[in-house]
Tab-separated table of C-alpha atoms in Angstrom:
chain	number	residue	atom	x	y	z
A	19	MET	CA	0.000	0.000	0.000
A	20	SER	CA	1.377	3.440	-0.918
A	21	ASN	CA	2.071	6.029	1.778
A	22	SER	CA	-0.803	8.199	0.595
A	23	ARG	CA	-3.232	5.282	0.900
A	24	VAL	CA	-1.867	4.445	4.351
A	25	LEU	CA	-2.394	8.061	5.433
A	26	ILE	CA	-5.958	8.095	4.084
A	27	SER	CA	-6.742	4.833	5.900
A	28	LEU	CA	-5.321	6.174	9.172
A	29	LEU	CA	-7.204	9.465	8.835
A	30	ASP	CA	-10.404	7.479	8.307
A	31	GLN	CA	-9.693	5.650	11.569
A	32	LEU	CA	-9.120	8.970	13.323
A	33	LYS	CA	-12.383	10.332	11.931
A	34	ALA	CA	-14.261	7.409	13.477
A	35	LEU	CA	-12.660	8.168	16.857
A	36	ALA	CA	-13.399	11.919	16.800
A	37	PRO	CA	-17.120	12.738	16.408
A	38	MET	CA	-16.512	16.518	16.272
A	39	GLY	CA	-13.439	16.249	14.083
A	40	TYR	CA	-9.675	16.364	14.357
A	41	THR	CA	-6.674	18.445	13.429
A	42	VAL	CA	-3.473	16.684	12.428
A	43	GLY	CA	-0.153	18.495	12.146
A	44	LEU	CA	2.562	16.052	11.114
A	45	HIS	CA	6.302	16.641	11.326
A	46	ILE	CA	6.225	20.245	12.503
A	47	ARG	CA	9.520	21.864	11.511
A	48	PHE	CA	10.366	25.549	11.755
A	49	ALA	CA	6.822	26.140	13.139
A	50	SER	CA	5.226	24.631	10.016
A	51	PRO	CA	3.842	21.087	9.596
A	52	LEU	CA	4.698	19.073	6.502
A	53	VAL	CA	1.148	17.679	6.556
A	54	LEU	CA	-1.834	19.616	7.939
A	55	LYS	CA	-5.379	18.236	7.864
A	56	SER	CA	-8.438	19.321	9.830
A	57	THR	CA	-12.051	18.175	9.942
A	58	TYR	CA	-13.151	20.562	12.685
A	59	PRO	CA	-16.195	22.718	11.826
A	60	GLN	CA	-15.318	24.949	8.886
A	61	ASP	CA	-16.222	28.190	10.676
A	62	TRP	CA	-13.852	27.298	13.518
A	63	GLN	CA	-11.079	26.406	11.078
A	64	GLU	CA	-11.477	29.791	9.396
A	65	GLU	CA	-11.516	31.710	12.688
A	66	TYR	CA	-8.494	29.745	13.911
A	67	GLN	CA	-6.504	30.396	10.741
A	68	ASN	CA	-7.555	34.023	10.257
A	69	ASN	CA	-6.506	34.891	13.806
A	70	ALA	CA	-3.286	32.822	13.814
A	71	TYR	CA	-4.455	30.962	16.920
A	72	ALA	CA	-1.797	28.287	16.375
A	73	LEU	CA	0.753	30.786	17.730
A	74	ARG	CA	-1.275	31.116	20.954
A	75	ASP	CA	-2.998	27.755	21.336
A	76	PRO	CA	-2.248	26.043	24.687
A	77	LEU	CA	-2.737	22.640	23.006
A	78	VAL	CA	0.053	23.450	20.548
A	79	PHE	CA	2.336	24.668	23.353
A	80	TRP	CA	1.616	21.501	25.319
A	81	GLY	CA	2.328	19.350	22.261
A	82	ILE	CA	5.595	21.083	21.495
A	83	GLY	CA	6.767	20.847	25.094
A	84	ILE	CA	5.634	17.316	25.938
A	85	SER	CA	5.538	14.012	24.093
A	86	GLY	CA	2.498	12.058	25.255
A	87	GLN	CA	-1.291	12.062	25.373
A	88	THR	CA	-3.906	13.787	27.517
A	89	ARG	CA	-7.389	15.278	27.672
A	90	TRP	CA	-7.762	18.951	26.883
A	91	SER	CA	-9.295	19.467	30.329
A	92	GLU	CA	-6.114	18.186	31.997
A	93	ILE	CA	-3.809	20.758	30.390
A	94	ARG	CA	-2.905	23.458	32.897
A	95	LEU	CA	-1.290	26.033	30.638
A	96	PRO	CA	-2.352	29.678	30.434
A	97	ASP	CA	-4.903	30.545	27.748
A	98	PRO	CA	-4.824	34.367	27.735
A	99	PHE	CA	-6.623	34.550	24.378
A	100	SER	CA	-9.433	32.210	25.553
A	101	ILE	CA	-8.911	29.921	22.579
A	102	MET	CA	-10.397	26.917	24.364
A	103	ASP	CA	-13.549	28.907	25.232
A	104	LYS	CA	-13.828	29.993	21.594
A	105	ALA	CA	-13.479	26.381	20.453
A	106	ARG	CA	-16.322	25.363	22.789
A	107	ARG	CA	-18.617	27.839	21.063
A	108	HIS	CA	-18.130	25.757	17.907
A	109	GLY	CA	-19.104	22.505	19.621
A	110	LEU	CA	-15.580	21.370	20.536
A	111	LEU	CA	-16.460	20.794	24.191
A	112	TYR	CA	-14.197	17.856	25.000
A	113	GLY	CA	-10.969	16.753	23.454
A	114	ALA	CA	-7.777	14.766	23.511
A	115	VAL	CA	-4.349	15.652	22.198
A	116	VAL	CA	-1.430	13.429	21.286
A	117	SER	CA	2.124	14.611	20.681
A	118	CYS	CA	4.819	12.327	19.285
A	119	GLY	CA	8.171	12.410	17.562
A	120	PRO	CA	11.364	14.356	18.304
A	121	ILE	CA	11.143	18.083	19.000
A	122	THR	CA	12.801	18.760	15.632
A	123	SER	CA	9.974	16.975	13.792
A	124	ARG	CA	7.034	16.818	16.186
A	125	SER	CA	3.514	15.694	15.279
A	126	ILE	CA	0.508	17.005	17.202
A	127	ILE	CA	-2.967	15.522	16.790
A	128	GLY	CA	-6.109	16.908	18.427
A	129	CYS	CA	-9.514	15.187	18.476
A	130	ALA	CA	-12.837	16.552	19.711
A	131	ARG	CA	-16.319	15.544	20.717
A	132	SER	CA	-19.334	17.441	22.048
A	133	ASP	CA	-21.030	14.892	24.323
A	134	ARG	CA	-18.480	13.664	26.906
A	135	GLU	CA	-14.826	13.266	27.756
A	136	PHE	CA	-12.810	10.688	25.817
A	137	THR	CA	-12.246	7.478	27.764
A	138	ASP	CA	-8.726	6.243	28.494
A	139	ALA	CA	-9.219	3.449	25.942
A	140	GLU	CA	-10.321	5.943	23.281
A	141	ILE	CA	-7.296	8.147	23.960
A	142	ASP	CA	-5.042	5.088	23.712
A	143	ALA	CA	-6.615	4.254	20.335
A	144	ILE	CA	-6.116	7.853	19.143
A	145	ALA	CA	-2.480	7.653	20.261
A	146	VAL	CA	-1.900	4.434	18.298
A	147	VAL	CA	-3.305	6.025	15.130
A	148	SER	CA	-1.360	9.243	15.779
A	149	ARG	CA	1.972	7.437	16.060
A	150	ALA	CA	1.191	5.482	12.893
A	151	LEU	CA	0.399	8.758	11.080
A	152	HIS	CA	3.689	10.229	12.286
A	153	GLU	CA	5.616	7.226	10.965
A	154	ALA	CA	3.701	7.026	7.665
A	155	ALA	CA	4.306	10.709	6.913
A	156	ALA	CA	7.989	10.658	7.815
A	157	PRO	CA	9.894	12.512	5.093
A	158	PRO	CA	13.208	11.297	3.718
A	159	THR	CA	16.069	12.703	5.732
A	160	GLU	CA	18.463	13.225	2.843
A	161	LEU	CA	19.080	13.052	-0.878
A	162	THR	CA	22.391	12.159	-2.485
A	163	LYS	CA	24.635	15.008	-3.601
A	164	ALA	CA	24.028	13.957	-7.234
A	165	GLN	CA	20.243	14.062	-6.760
A	166	VAL	CA	20.398	17.506	-5.139
A	167	GLU	CA	22.610	18.891	-7.926
A	168	ALA	CA	20.246	17.598	-10.608
A	169	LEU	CA	17.129	18.937	-8.886
A	170	ARG	CA	18.706	22.344	-8.238
A	171	LEU	CA	19.587	22.864	-11.889
A	172	ILE	CA	16.068	21.943	-12.995
A	173	ALA	CA	14.664	24.216	-10.282
A	174	ASP	CA	16.823	27.037	-11.662
A	175	GLY	CA	15.157	26.585	-15.049
A	176	ASP	CA	17.730	24.527	-16.928
A	177	ARG	CA	16.468	22.031	-19.481
A	178	HIS	CA	17.795	18.477	-19.344
A	179	THR	CA	20.443	19.054	-21.996
A	180	ALA	CA	21.810	22.193	-20.339
A	181	ALA	CA	21.706	20.682	-16.851
A	182	ALA	CA	23.551	17.574	-18.023
A	183	ALA	CA	26.201	19.729	-19.712
A	184	LYS	CA	26.754	21.758	-16.543
A	185	LEU	CA	27.217	18.565	-14.557
A	186	GLY	CA	29.454	17.014	-17.202
A	187	ILE	CA	27.230	13.950	-17.564
A	188	SER	CA	25.007	12.532	-20.285
A	189	GLU	CA	21.363	13.507	-20.505
A	190	SER	CA	20.378	9.912	-19.736
A	191	ALA	CA	22.513	10.026	-16.577
A	192	LEU	CA	20.789	13.236	-15.536
A	193	LYS	CA	17.383	11.638	-16.107
A	194	ALA	CA	18.471	8.668	-14.002
A	195	ARG	CA	19.395	11.027	-11.148
A	196	LEU	CA	16.049	12.787	-11.404
A	197	SER	CA	14.239	9.455	-11.514
A	198	SER	CA	16.021	8.219	-8.387
A	199	ALA	CA	15.170	11.511	-6.632
A	200	ARG	CA	11.497	11.056	-7.541
A	201	VAL	CA	11.520	7.543	-6.097
A	202	ARG	CA	13.247	8.728	-2.913
A	203	LEU	CA	10.706	11.519	-2.456
A	204	GLY	CA	7.673	9.469	-3.436
A	205	ALA	CA	6.911	11.858	-6.294
A	206	ARG	CA	5.358	11.079	-9.662
A	207	THR	CA	6.873	14.025	-11.524
A	208	THR	CA	10.029	16.098	-11.257
A	209	ALA	CA	7.909	19.140	-10.416
A	210	GLU	CA	6.360	17.229	-7.509
A	211	ALA	CA	9.822	16.064	-6.437
A	212	LEU	CA	11.028	19.671	-6.371
A	213	LYS	CA	8.031	20.732	-4.304
A	214	LYS	CA	8.567	17.926	-1.798
A	215	ALA	CA	12.315	18.500	-1.599
A	216	ARG	CA	11.676	22.143	-0.694
A	217	GLU	CA	9.011	21.192	1.849
A	218	PHE	CA	11.370	18.674	3.432
A	219	ARG	CA	14.154	21.312	3.500
A	220	LEU	CA	16.376	19.067	1.376
A	221	LEU	CA	17.243	21.720	-1.225
């Protein structure tokens, strides 16, 4: 099964565990997640994004500072902007949050419901899915020097012939380097490979 299909399957499992939706931020690096997906009510998503609540959200601060799992109600961090109260107005009355992965590539997953607190067993199930999402979305940690050189020249606008000439290799050798980079990045096209390489901070 491809990584994208694994992610979709895991997100479906998370959806079943979170009646009021979830927000998944996978592999947060330099304050930005490589994968961001939310099924919270659309009006709350828009308010959250438009007001940059992620920079003030106690759940995010908890997730960055601690690797583990807990109920929202058990987090004892300041909430000077009343973000949790604002979330409740959108039906997100109870929730659980899971944080996993190293601080340099942390994943934070929040799930909500409107009827009751999550049980310990439900939080454990959310944590299992969260860790699987973190692993499934793990980006490659490096490309070879040859792959980086080939991608950079294409990114700079060189055509295959010109890029190959600059590298002192044949055009077929250049295409082989680009092909291996696509495989490494899980990309179907060179354009997609370039996009992913930039997102993964590999270029």
